[in-house]
PDB file of C-alpha atoms in Angstrom:
ATOM      1  CA  MET A 188      -3.480 -14.510  -5.507  1.00 57.00           C
ATOM      2  CA  HIS A 189      -0.355 -15.690  -6.923  1.00 51.00           C
ATOM      3  CA  SER A 190       0.098 -13.502  -9.825  1.00 58.00           C
ATOM      4  CA  HIS A 191       2.828 -10.801  -9.394  1.00 59.00           C
ATOM      5  CA  VAL A 192       4.148 -12.627  -6.111  1.00 66.00           C
ATOM      6  CA  GLN A 193       1.303 -11.117  -4.605  1.00 71.00           C
ATOM      7  CA  THR A 194       0.878 -14.752  -2.325  1.00 82.00           C
ATOM      8  CA  TYR A 195       1.231 -12.891   0.743  1.00 87.00           C
ATOM      9  CA  ALA A 196       0.610  -9.041   0.215  1.00 88.00           C
ATOM     10  CA  ILE A 197      -1.570  -6.826   1.867  1.00 91.00           C
ATOM     11  CA  ASP A 198      -3.345  -3.365   1.069  1.00 90.00           C
ATOM     12  CA  LEU A 199      -3.576  -0.807   4.020  1.00 91.00           C
ATOM     13  CA  LYS A 200      -5.649   2.288   4.099  1.00 88.00           C
ATOM     14  CA  CYS A 201      -5.847   5.144   6.337  1.00 86.00           C
ATOM     15  CA  ASP A 202      -9.232   5.152   8.072  1.00 80.00           C
ATOM     16  CA  PRO A 203      -9.510   7.789  10.964  1.00 76.00           C
ATOM     17  CA  PRO A 204     -11.963   7.520  13.831  1.00 66.00           C
ATOM     18  CA  GLN A 205     -14.835   9.554  12.851  1.00 63.00           C
ATOM     19  CA  ASP A 206     -14.879  11.163  15.725  1.00 60.00           C
ATOM     20  CA  GLU A 207     -12.021  13.765  14.859  1.00 56.00           C
ATOM     21  CA  ALA A 208     -13.320  16.571  13.524  1.00 53.00           C
ATOM     22  CA  ASP A 209     -10.090  17.242  11.409  1.00 62.00           C
ATOM     23  CA  SER A 210     -10.192  13.846   9.812  1.00 62.00           C
ATOM     24  CA  PRO A 211     -13.019  13.262   6.973  1.00 71.00           C
ATOM     25  CA  ALA A 212     -14.222  10.017   5.781  1.00 76.00           C
ATOM     26  CA  ALA A 213     -13.853   8.237   2.650  1.00 73.00           C
ATOM     27  CA  PRO A 214     -16.303   8.733   0.093  1.00 66.00           C
ATOM     28  CA  PRO A 215     -18.701   5.766   0.320  1.00 69.00           C
ATOM     29  CA  PHE A 216     -18.810   3.097  -2.389  1.00 67.00           C
ATOM     30  CA  ARG A 217     -21.607   3.932  -4.763  1.00 70.00           C
ATOM     31  CA  ARG A 218     -23.977   1.513  -7.028  1.00 72.00           C
ATOM     32  CA  ILE A 219     -23.680   3.586 -10.229  1.00 72.00           C
ATOM     33  CA  TRP A 220     -22.694   7.303  -9.847  1.00 73.00           C
ATOM     34  CA  PRO A 221     -20.465   8.869  -9.208  1.00 72.00           C
ATOM     35  CA  PHE A 222     -17.981   6.567 -11.218  1.00 68.00           C
ATOM     36  CA  GLY A 223     -15.032   7.861  -9.545  1.00 67.00           C
ATOM     37  CA  ARG A 224     -13.742  10.632  -7.223  1.00 72.00           C
ATOM     38  CA  SER A 225     -10.587  12.469  -6.915  1.00 79.00           C
ATOM     39  CA  PRO A 226      -7.957  10.871  -4.695  1.00 82.00           C
ATOM     40  CA  ARG A 227      -7.287  13.775  -2.842  1.00 89.00           C
ATOM     41  CA  LEU A 228     -11.083  13.229  -0.913  1.00 83.00           C
ATOM     42  CA  TYR A 229      -9.759  10.031   0.261  1.00 83.00           C
ATOM     43  CA  PRO A 230      -7.895  10.160   3.893  1.00 89.00           C
ATOM     44  CA  SER A 231      -4.829   7.745   2.429  1.00 91.00           C
ATOM     45  CA  PHE A 232      -4.012  10.146  -0.542  1.00 93.00           C
ATOM     46  CA  GLY A 233      -0.522  11.703   0.636  1.00 95.00           C
ATOM     47  CA  MET A 234      -0.204   9.843   3.872  1.00 94.00           C
ATOM     48  CA  PRO A 235       4.115   9.003   4.347  1.00 96.00           C
ATOM     49  CA  VAL A 236       4.966   5.585   3.211  1.00 96.00           C
ATOM     50  CA  LEU A 237       7.944   4.638   5.593  1.00 95.00           C
ATOM     51  CA  ALA A 238      10.976   2.169   5.169  1.00 96.00           C
ATOM     52  CA  PRO A 239       9.626  -1.328   6.914  1.00 93.00           C
ATOM     53  CA  ALA A 240      13.183  -1.938   7.562  1.00 94.00           C
ATOM     54  CA  ASP A 241      16.884  -0.926   6.507  1.00 97.00           C
ATOM     55  CA  GLY A 242      17.462  -1.624   2.992  1.00 97.00           C
ATOM     56  CA  VAL A 243      18.657  -0.464  -0.341  1.00 98.00           C
ATOM     57  CA  VAL A 244      16.227   1.148  -3.090  1.00 98.00           C
ATOM     58  CA  VAL A 245      16.649  -1.210  -6.347  1.00 97.00           C
ATOM     59  CA  ALA A 246      13.940  -0.046  -8.178  1.00 96.00           C
ATOM     60  CA  THR A 247      11.596   2.809  -8.302  1.00 96.00           C
ATOM     61  CA  ALA A 248       8.701   4.437 -10.839  1.00 93.00           C
ATOM     62  CA  SER A 249       7.354   7.748 -10.582  1.00 93.00           C
ATOM     63  CA  ARG A 250       5.818   9.100 -13.392  1.00 90.00           C
ATOM     64  CA  GLN A 251       2.048   7.231 -13.644  1.00 89.00           C
ATOM     65  CA  ARG A 252      -0.806   9.448 -12.569  1.00 90.00           C
ATOM     66  CA  ASP A 253      -2.987   9.278  -9.571  1.00 91.00           C
ATOM     67  CA  HIS A 254      -6.604   8.396 -11.459  1.00 81.00           C
ATOM     68  CA  LEU A 255     -10.094   8.660 -10.198  1.00 78.00           C
ATOM     69  CA  SER A 256     -11.308   5.944  -7.440  1.00 78.00           C
ATOM     70  CA  ARG A 257     -13.223   2.976  -8.765  1.00 75.00           C
ATOM     71  CA  MET A 258     -15.697   3.206  -6.194  1.00 71.00           C
ATOM     72  CA  SER A 259     -19.010   2.271  -8.051  1.00 68.00           C
ATOM     73  CA  LEU A 260     -20.261  -0.949  -9.600  1.00 70.00           C
ATOM     74  CA  PRO A 261     -19.404   0.821 -13.562  1.00 65.00           C
ATOM     75  CA  GLY A 262     -16.056   1.664 -11.535  1.00 60.00           C
ATOM     76  CA  PHE A 263     -15.218  -1.642 -10.549  1.00 58.00           C
ATOM     77  CA  ALA A 264     -15.996  -3.149 -13.630  1.00 60.00           C
ATOM     78  CA  TYR A 265     -13.576  -1.010 -15.384  1.00 59.00           C
ATOM     79  CA  LEU A 266     -11.214  -1.652 -12.883  1.00 60.00           C
ATOM     80  CA  PHE A 267     -11.442  -5.466 -13.585  1.00 67.00           C
ATOM     81  CA  VAL A 268     -10.644  -4.723 -17.426  1.00 63.00           C
ATOM     82  CA  GLU A 269      -8.106  -2.245 -16.848  1.00 67.00           C
ATOM     83  CA  GLY A 270      -6.303  -4.708 -14.415  1.00 59.00           C
ATOM     84  CA  ALA A 271      -6.149  -7.373 -17.017  1.00 62.00           C
ATOM     85  CA  ILE A 272      -4.819  -5.165 -19.302  1.00 59.00           C
ATOM     86  CA  ARG A 273      -2.071  -3.765 -16.890  1.00 61.00           C
ATOM     87  CA  SER A 274      -0.632  -6.944 -16.209  1.00 63.00           C
ATOM     88  CA  LEU A 275       0.430  -7.665 -19.348  1.00 60.00           C
ATOM     89  CA  GLY A 276       2.843  -4.897 -18.970  1.00 61.00           C
ATOM     90  CA  ARG A 277       5.612  -4.040 -17.040  1.00 59.00           C
ATOM     91  CA  PRO A 278       5.261  -3.802 -13.199  1.00 61.00           C
ATOM     92  CA  CYS A 279       4.548   0.026 -13.305  1.00 58.00           C
ATOM     93  CA  HIS A 280       1.540  -0.307 -15.025  1.00 72.00           C
ATOM     94  CA  LEU A 281       0.208  -2.441 -12.501  1.00 79.00           C
ATOM     95  CA  TRP A 282       1.881  -1.188  -9.551  1.00 88.00           C
ATOM     96  CA  GLY A 283       1.966   2.659 -10.667  1.00 90.00           C
ATOM     97  CA  ASN A 284       4.370   4.431  -8.872  1.00 95.00           C
ATOM     98  CA  TYR A 285       6.561   2.095  -6.809  1.00 95.00           C
ATOM     99  CA  ILE A 286       9.397   1.430  -4.657  1.00 97.00           C
ATOM    100  CA  LEU A 287      11.374  -1.822  -4.549  1.00 97.00           C
ATOM    101  CA  LEU A 288      13.949  -2.165  -1.444  1.00 98.00           C
ATOM    102  CA  ASP A 289      16.468  -4.809  -1.022  1.00 98.00           C
ATOM    103  CA  LEU A 290      16.361  -5.663   2.415  1.00 97.00           C
ATOM    104  CA  GLY A 291      19.348  -8.212   2.336  1.00 96.00           C
ATOM    105  CA  LYS A 292      19.424 -12.035   2.811  1.00 95.00           C
ATOM    106  CA  GLY A 293      17.253 -12.412  -0.586  1.00 96.00           C
ATOM    107  CA  VAL A 294      13.852 -10.453   0.980  1.00 97.00           C
ATOM    108  CA  TYR A 295      12.801  -7.844  -1.063  1.00 97.00           C
ATOM    109  CA  ALA A 296       9.675  -5.397  -0.260  1.00 97.00           C
ATOM    110  CA  GLY A 297       7.976  -3.635  -2.790  1.00 96.00           C
ATOM    111  CA  HIS A 298       5.576  -0.663  -2.124  1.00 97.00           C
ATOM    112  CA  ALA A 299       3.064   0.296  -4.600  1.00 95.00           C
ATOM    113  CA  HIS A 300       0.468   2.440  -5.514  1.00 95.00           C
ATOM    114  CA  LEU A 301       2.587   5.777  -4.718  1.00 97.00           C
ATOM    115  CA  ARG A 302       1.698   9.299  -5.438  1.00 97.00           C
ATOM    116  CA  ARG A 303       2.900  10.932  -8.015  1.00 96.00           C
ATOM    117  CA  GLY A 304       6.000  12.872  -7.714  1.00 95.00           C
ATOM    118  CA  SER A 305       6.452  12.223  -4.048  1.00 97.00           C
ATOM    119  CA  LEU A 306       9.074   9.732  -4.396  1.00 97.00           C
ATOM    120  CA  ARG A 307      12.125  10.706  -1.569  1.00 97.00           C
ATOM    121  CA  VAL A 308      14.384   8.008  -2.514  1.00 98.00           C
ATOM    122  CA  ALA A 309      16.309   6.860  -5.860  1.00 97.00           C
ATOM    123  CA  VAL A 310      17.942   3.659  -6.671  1.00 97.00           C
ATOM    124  CA  GLY A 311      20.995   2.932  -5.036  1.00 97.00           C
ATOM    125  CA  ASP A 312      19.967   4.861  -1.848  1.00 98.00           C
ATOM    126  CA  ARG A 313      20.228   3.363   1.323  1.00 98.00           C
ATOM    127  CA  VAL A 314      17.282   3.723   3.468  1.00 98.00           C
ATOM    128  CA  THR A 315      16.490   2.849   7.390  1.00 96.00           C
ATOM    129  CA  ALA A 316      13.513   1.696   9.057  1.00 93.00           C
ATOM    130  CA  GLY A 317      10.826   4.119   9.763  1.00 92.00           C
ATOM    131  CA  GLN A 318      12.293   6.499   6.894  1.00 96.00           C
ATOM    132  CA  LYS A 319      10.050   8.394   4.980  1.00 97.00           C
ATOM    133  CA  MET A 320      10.277   7.336   1.377  1.00 98.00           C
ATOM    134  CA  ALA A 321       7.027   8.494  -0.372  1.00 98.00           C
ATOM    135  CA  GLU A 322       3.604   8.953   0.015  1.00 98.00           C
ATOM    136  CA  CYS A 323       0.545   6.868  -0.712  1.00 97.00           C
ATOM    137  CA  GLY A 324      -1.429   7.463  -3.596  1.00 96.00           C
ATOM    138  CA  ASN A 325      -3.698   6.167  -6.481  1.00 92.00           C
ATOM    139  CA  SER A 326      -1.609   5.184  -9.635  1.00 93.00           C
ATOM    140  CA  GLY A 327      -1.579   1.890 -11.215  1.00 86.00           C
ATOM    141  CA  ASN A 328      -4.280  -0.463 -10.667  1.00 84.00           C
ATOM    142  CA  SER A 329      -5.762   0.648  -7.712  1.00 84.00           C
ATOM    143  CA  SER A 330      -9.447   1.119  -6.787  1.00 80.00           C
ATOM    144  CA  GLU A 331      -8.990   4.177  -4.075  1.00 83.00           C
ATOM    145  CA  PRO A 332      -5.934   5.557  -2.586  1.00 92.00           C
ATOM    146  CA  HIS A 333      -3.908   2.811  -0.415  1.00 92.00           C
ATOM    147  CA  LEU A 334      -0.422   1.066  -0.243  1.00 96.00           C
ATOM    148  CA  HIS A 335      -0.203  -2.353  -1.752  1.00 95.00           C
ATOM    149  CA  PHE A 336       2.994  -4.057   0.305  1.00 95.00           C
ATOM    150  CA  GLN A 337       4.324  -7.404  -0.041  1.00 94.00           C
ATOM    151  CA  LEU A 338       7.737  -9.189   0.425  1.00 95.00           C
ATOM    152  CA  MET A 339       9.309 -11.754  -2.237  1.00 94.00           C
ATOM    153  CA  ASP A 340      12.401 -13.535  -2.887  1.00 95.00           C
ATOM    154  CA  GLY A 341      13.848 -12.070  -5.603  1.00 92.00           C
ATOM    155  CA  PRO A 342      13.370  -8.189  -7.664  1.00 92.00           C
ATOM    156  CA  ASP A 343      11.532  -9.682 -10.690  1.00 87.00           C
ATOM    157  CA  VAL A 344       7.458  -9.934  -9.875  1.00 83.00           C
ATOM    158  CA  MET A 345       7.408 -12.128 -12.926  1.00 81.00           C
ATOM    159  CA  THR A 346       9.609 -14.795 -11.864  1.00 86.00           C
ATOM    160  CA  ALA A 347      10.059 -14.049  -7.897  1.00 90.00           C
ATOM    161  CA  HIS A 348       7.878 -15.884  -5.008  1.00 91.00           C
ATOM    162  CA  GLY A 349       6.014 -14.510  -2.321  1.00 92.00           C
ATOM    163  CA  LEU A 350       7.564 -14.196   1.471  1.00 94.00           C
ATOM    164  CA  PRO A 351       5.156 -14.119   4.653  1.00 93.00           C
ATOM    165  CA  PHE A 352       5.537 -11.399   7.048  1.00 91.00           C
ATOM    166  CA  ALA A 353       4.608 -10.445  10.567  1.00 88.00           C
ATOM    167  CA  TRP A 354       4.039  -7.054  12.183  1.00 85.00           C
ATOM    168  CA  ARG A 355       3.572  -6.000  15.640  1.00 87.00           C
ATOM    169  CA  TYR A 356       0.594  -3.984  15.923  1.00 87.00           C
ATOM    170  CA  ARG A 357      -2.367  -3.265  18.419  1.00 88.00           C
ATOM    171  CA  ASP A 358      -5.644  -4.107  17.064  1.00 84.00           C
ATOM    172  CA  ASP A 359      -9.486  -2.874  18.174  1.00 81.00           C
ATOM    173  CA  ASP A 360      -9.389  -4.215  21.635  1.00 83.00           C
ATOM    174  CA  GLY A 361      -6.108  -2.548  22.258  1.00 84.00           C
ATOM    175  CA  MET A 362      -4.129  -5.884  22.109  1.00 87.00           C
ATOM    176  CA  GLU A 363      -0.921  -5.953  21.144  1.00 90.00           C
ATOM    177  CA  GLN A 364      -0.202  -8.322  18.763  1.00 88.00           C
ATOM    178  CA  THR A 365       2.647 -10.047  16.192  1.00 89.00           C
ATOM    179  CA  GLY A 366       1.465 -11.473  12.696  1.00 86.00           C
ATOM    180  CA  VAL A 367      -0.747 -10.159   9.806  1.00 85.00           C
ATOM    181  CA  PRO A 368      -4.085  -8.388  10.591  1.00 84.00           C
ATOM    182  CA  GLU A 369      -7.397 -10.255   9.421  1.00 82.00           C
ATOM    183  CA  ASP A 370      -8.999  -8.389   6.400  1.00 82.00           C
ATOM    184  CA  PHE A 371     -10.784  -5.369   7.089  1.00 80.00           C
ATOM    185  CA  ALA A 372      -9.101  -4.781  10.554  1.00 82.00           C
ATOM    186  CA  HIS A 373      -8.169  -1.671  11.742  1.00 83.00           C
ATOM    187  CA  VAL A 374      -4.784  -1.706  13.374  1.00 83.00           C
ATOM    188  CA  GLN A 375      -2.489   0.856  14.896  1.00 83.00           C
ATOM    189  CA  ALA A 376       1.680   0.827  14.851  1.00 76.00           C
ATOM    190  CA  LEU A 377       3.148   0.485  18.194  1.00 74.00           C
ATOM    191  CA  SER A 378       5.349   3.267  19.219  1.00 62.00           C
ATOM    192  CA  ARG A 379       9.022   2.621  19.638  1.00 54.00           C
ATOM    193  CA  HIS A 380       8.231   2.739  23.243  1.00 47.00           C
ATOM    194  CA  ASP A 381       5.650  -0.445  22.529  1.00 54.00           C
ATOM    195  CA  GLU A 382       8.442  -2.143  20.601  1.00 51.00           C
ATOM    196  CA  LEU A 383      11.277  -1.442  23.136  1.00 44.00           C
ATOM    197  CA  ARG A 384       8.821  -2.768  25.852  1.00 49.00           C
ATOM    198  CA  GLN A 385       7.986  -5.929  24.083  1.00 50.00           C
ATOM    199  CA  GLN A 386      11.647  -6.916  23.081  1.00 49.00           C
ATOM    200  CA  ARG A 387      12.595  -6.890  27.126  1.00 48.00           C
TER     201      ARG A 387
END
């Protein structure tokens, strides 16, 4: 989808191993009822959102509420209509609470659906790679708590173009990869030690 510079966008959610007793699973999708659930029931809610690279904060929004999930058939129908209406407004209507970073050389990084009141940065702040900027939430046009991430060639989602990116990560088989994970793939970030070893 190319609207709002989502050509190369990716959605990420926390899906902890179910053999960990202290890591509850996300509520399952339901056909009819309940319509939605509290975002606090999802493992992603409140997870830290880290800066992907050094940059400068150029725009933020932090007052949008974290609404109920839309994980039912009626909820999805509502989300579809709600999304169409939200897309007519400003970025915060679609993205909810967000942080937009200027990474330099004409590259901007958008982080959307953040938790209300969790932003630790403000416009003009410089951030470093790995720095905690906010927490994952369920604000804006979101079906369940997750992080929406995208790169673009300008700060305006109405006029910019999406940019491709690649990550270093470990896949389900434990293999180290560089690229973009496939849809519904489980990934694990490489440790700093892994990254340094790859660079040698």
